[in-house]
Amino acid sequence: MKKSIAVLPEEWMKLVKDAMNSNVSKEEFKQFLEAKSQDNTIAKNIR
């Protein structure tokens, strides 16, 4: 598998680390990230 050279913003890295240390399922985390991504897109479009 190829390594990604993209770096996530600090806020996202914290979310990922918190999720890895919790009992959240992969599917729940995926849904959370999709919702967070949509929130960020909406916020950018409002500006």
mmCIF file of N, CA and C in Angstrom:
data_model
loop_
_atom_site.group_PDB
_atom_site.id
_atom_site.type_symbol
_atom_site.label_atom_id
_atom_site.label_comp_id
_atom_site.label_asym_id
_atom_site.label_seq_id
_atom_site.Cartn_x
_atom_site.Cartn_y
_atom_site.Cartn_z
ATOM 1 N N MET A 1 0.843 -1.183 0.000
ATOM 2 C CA MET A 1 0.000 0.000 0.000
ATOM 3 C C MET A 1 0.886 1.243 0.000
ATOM 4 N N LYS A 2 0.516 2.201 -0.819
ATOM 5 C CA LYS A 2 1.279 3.433 -0.924
ATOM 6 C C LYS A 2 1.052 4.314 0.298
ATOM 7 N N LYS A 3 2.124 4.934 0.776
ATOM 8 C CA LYS A 3 1.993 5.868 1.887
ATOM 9 C C LYS A 3 1.487 7.199 1.367
ATOM 10 N N SER A 4 0.552 7.791 2.093
ATOM 11 C CA SER A 4 0.049 9.104 1.723
ATOM 12 C C SER A 4 0.978 10.169 2.302
ATOM 13 N N ILE A 5 1.284 11.173 1.502
ATOM 14 C CA ILE A 5 2.131 12.250 2.004
ATOM 15 C C ILE A 5 1.291 13.434 2.477
ATOM 16 N N ALA A 6 -0.022 13.343 2.321
ATOM 17 C CA ALA A 6 -0.906 14.409 2.772
ATOM 18 C C ALA A 6 -0.894 14.473 4.287
ATOM 19 N N VAL A 7 -0.952 15.676 4.807
ATOM 20 C CA VAL A 7 -0.971 15.871 6.248
ATOM 21 C C VAL A 7 -2.333 16.441 6.628
ATOM 22 N N LEU A 8 -2.953 15.806 7.607
ATOM 23 C CA LEU A 8 -4.240 16.302 8.082
ATOM 24 C C LEU A 8 -4.036 17.496 8.998
ATOM 25 N N PRO A 9 -4.990 18.421 8.999
ATOM 26 C CA PRO A 9 -4.902 19.525 9.958
ATOM 27 C C PRO A 9 -4.882 18.976 11.387
ATOM 28 N N GLU A 10 -4.302 19.738 12.294
ATOM 29 C CA GLU A 10 -4.165 19.302 13.690
ATOM 30 C C GLU A 10 -5.498 18.881 14.292
ATOM 31 N N GLU A 11 -6.570 19.628 13.975
ATOM 32 C CA GLU A 11 -7.906 19.309 14.503
ATOM 33 C C GLU A 11 -8.328 17.897 14.088
ATOM 34 N N TRP A 12 -8.080 17.539 12.823
ATOM 35 C CA TRP A 12 -8.457 16.220 12.323
ATOM 36 C C TRP A 12 -7.590 15.132 12.937
ATOM 37 N N MET A 13 -6.308 15.416 13.127
ATOM 38 C CA MET A 13 -5.413 14.427 13.742
ATOM 39 C C MET A 13 -5.879 14.110 15.155
ATOM 40 N N LYS A 14 -6.326 15.126 15.883
ATOM 41 C CA LYS A 14 -6.833 14.902 17.241
ATOM 42 C C LYS A 14 -8.074 14.014 17.191
ATOM 43 N N LEU A 15 -8.958 14.274 16.245
ATOM 44 C CA LEU A 15 -10.169 13.460 16.109
ATOM 45 C C LEU A 15 -9.819 12.007 15.815
ATOM 46 N N VAL A 16 -8.852 11.807 14.926
ATOM 47 C CA VAL A 16 -8.445 10.450 14.566
ATOM 48 C C VAL A 16 -7.844 9.740 15.780
ATOM 49 N N LYS A 17 -6.955 10.421 16.491
ATOM 50 C CA LYS A 17 -6.326 9.821 17.677
ATOM 51 C C LYS A 17 -7.361 9.489 18.738
ATOM 52 N N ASP A 18 -8.309 10.410 18.969
ATOM 53 C CA ASP A 18 -9.365 10.156 19.948
ATOM 54 C C ASP A 18 -10.201 8.945 19.547
ATOM 55 N N ALA A 19 -10.511 8.847 18.271
ATOM 56 C CA ALA A 19 -11.324 7.724 17.789
ATOM 57 C C ALA A 19 -10.567 6.405 17.932
ATOM 58 N N MET A 20 -9.274 6.428 17.670
ATOM 59 C CA MET A 20 -8.482 5.209 17.778
ATOM 60 C C MET A 20 -8.423 4.702 19.222
ATOM 61 N N ASN A 21 -8.561 5.619 20.174
ATOM 62 C CA ASN A 21 -8.500 5.254 21.586
ATOM 63 C C ASN A 21 -9.878 5.042 22.199
ATOM 64 N N SER A 22 -10.902 4.999 21.376
ATOM 65 C CA SER A 22 -12.261 4.841 21.893
ATOM 66 C C SER A 22 -12.871 3.534 21.398
ATOM 67 N N ASN A 23 -14.105 3.317 21.752
ATOM 68 C CA ASN A 23 -14.818 2.113 21.335
ATOM 69 C C ASN A 23 -15.700 2.365 20.106
ATOM 70 N N VAL A 24 -15.400 3.418 19.364
ATOM 71 C CA VAL A 24 -16.173 3.761 18.175
ATOM 72 C C VAL A 24 -15.857 2.741 17.076
ATOM 73 N N SER A 25 -16.910 2.280 16.415
ATOM 74 C CA SER A 25 -16.695 1.330 15.314
ATOM 75 C C SER A 25 -16.189 2.080 14.082
ATOM 76 N N LYS A 26 -15.600 1.350 13.154
ATOM 77 C CA LYS A 26 -15.119 1.956 11.916
ATOM 78 C C LYS A 26 -16.246 2.667 11.184
ATOM 79 N N GLU A 27 -17.410 2.029 11.143
ATOM 80 C CA GLU A 27 -18.542 2.610 10.421
ATOM 81 C C GLU A 27 -19.013 3.903 11.089
ATOM 82 N N GLU A 28 -19.078 3.908 12.425
ATOM 83 C CA GLU A 28 -19.490 5.121 13.145
ATOM 84 C C GLU A 28 -18.496 6.254 12.890
ATOM 85 N N PHE A 29 -17.208 5.926 12.908
ATOM 86 C CA PHE A 29 -16.194 6.948 12.674
ATOM 87 C C PHE A 29 -16.259 7.465 11.244
ATOM 88 N N LYS A 30 -16.491 6.571 10.306
ATOM 89 C CA LYS A 30 -16.618 6.971 8.901
ATOM 90 C C LYS A 30 -17.793 7.938 8.740
ATOM 91 N N GLN A 31 -18.918 7.631 9.360
ATOM 92 C CA GLN A 31 -20.083 8.509 9.285
ATOM 93 C C GLN A 31 -19.784 9.866 9.918
ATOM 94 N N PHE A 32 -19.063 9.842 11.054
ATOM 95 C CA PHE A 32 -18.696 11.087 11.711
ATOM 96 C C PHE A 32 -17.812 11.939 10.802
ATOM 97 N N LEU A 33 -16.808 11.329 10.175
ATOM 98 C CA LEU A 33 -15.915 12.073 9.288
ATOM 99 C C LEU A 33 -16.659 12.645 8.087
ATOM 100 N N GLU A 34 -17.599 11.880 7.545
ATOM 101 C CA GLU A 34 -18.380 12.384 6.412
ATOM 102 C C GLU A 34 -19.206 13.599 6.834
ATOM 103 N N ALA A 35 -19.814 13.534 8.013
ATOM 104 C CA ALA A 35 -20.607 14.660 8.508
ATOM 105 C C ALA A 35 -19.704 15.867 8.764
ATOM 106 N N LYS A 36 -18.540 15.639 9.355
ATOM 107 C CA LYS A 36 -17.594 16.718 9.638
ATOM 108 C C LYS A 36 -17.119 17.360 8.339
ATOM 109 N N SER A 37 -16.858 16.543 7.333
ATOM 110 C CA SER A 37 -16.417 17.050 6.039
ATOM 111 C C SER A 37 -17.498 17.917 5.401
ATOM 112 N N GLN A 38 -18.742 17.475 5.500
ATOM 113 C CA GLN A 38 -19.850 18.257 4.957
ATOM 114 C C GLN A 38 -19.994 19.577 5.711
ATOM 115 N N ASP A 39 -19.834 19.548 7.034
ATOM 116 C CA ASP A 39 -19.903 20.770 7.841
ATOM 117 C C ASP A 39 -18.839 21.764 7.389
ATOM 118 N N ASN A 40 -17.615 21.277 7.151
ATOM 119 C CA ASN A 40 -16.529 22.150 6.716
ATOM 120 C C ASN A 40 -16.809 22.727 5.339
ATOM 121 N N THR A 41 -17.378 21.927 4.450
ATOM 122 C CA THR A 41 -17.702 22.398 3.097
ATOM 123 C C THR A 41 -18.766 23.485 3.164
ATOM 124 N N ILE A 42 -19.781 23.278 3.983
ATOM 125 C CA ILE A 42 -20.846 24.269 4.134
ATOM 126 C C ILE A 42 -20.280 25.564 4.711
ATOM 127 N N ALA A 43 -19.418 25.452 5.724
ATOM 128 C CA ALA A 43 -18.831 26.631 6.352
ATOM 129 C C ALA A 43 -17.996 27.418 5.349
ATOM 130 N N LYS A 44 -17.249 26.732 4.478
ATOM 131 C CA LYS A 44 -16.439 27.409 3.481
ATOM 132 C C LYS A 44 -17.313 28.104 2.455
ATOM 133 N N ASN A 45 -18.461 27.507 2.109
ATOM 134 C CA ASN A 45 -19.345 28.093 1.110
ATOM 135 C C ASN A 45 -20.084 29.316 1.631
ATOM 136 N N ILE A 46 -20.234 29.410 2.950
ATOM 137 C CA ILE A 46 -20.938 30.550 3.551
ATOM 138 C C ILE A 46 -20.076 31.793 3.506
ATOM 139 N N ARG A 47 -18.771 31.628 3.634
ATOM 140 C CA ARG A 47 -17.847 32.784 3.680
ATOM 141 C C ARG A 47 -17.868 33.570 2.424
#
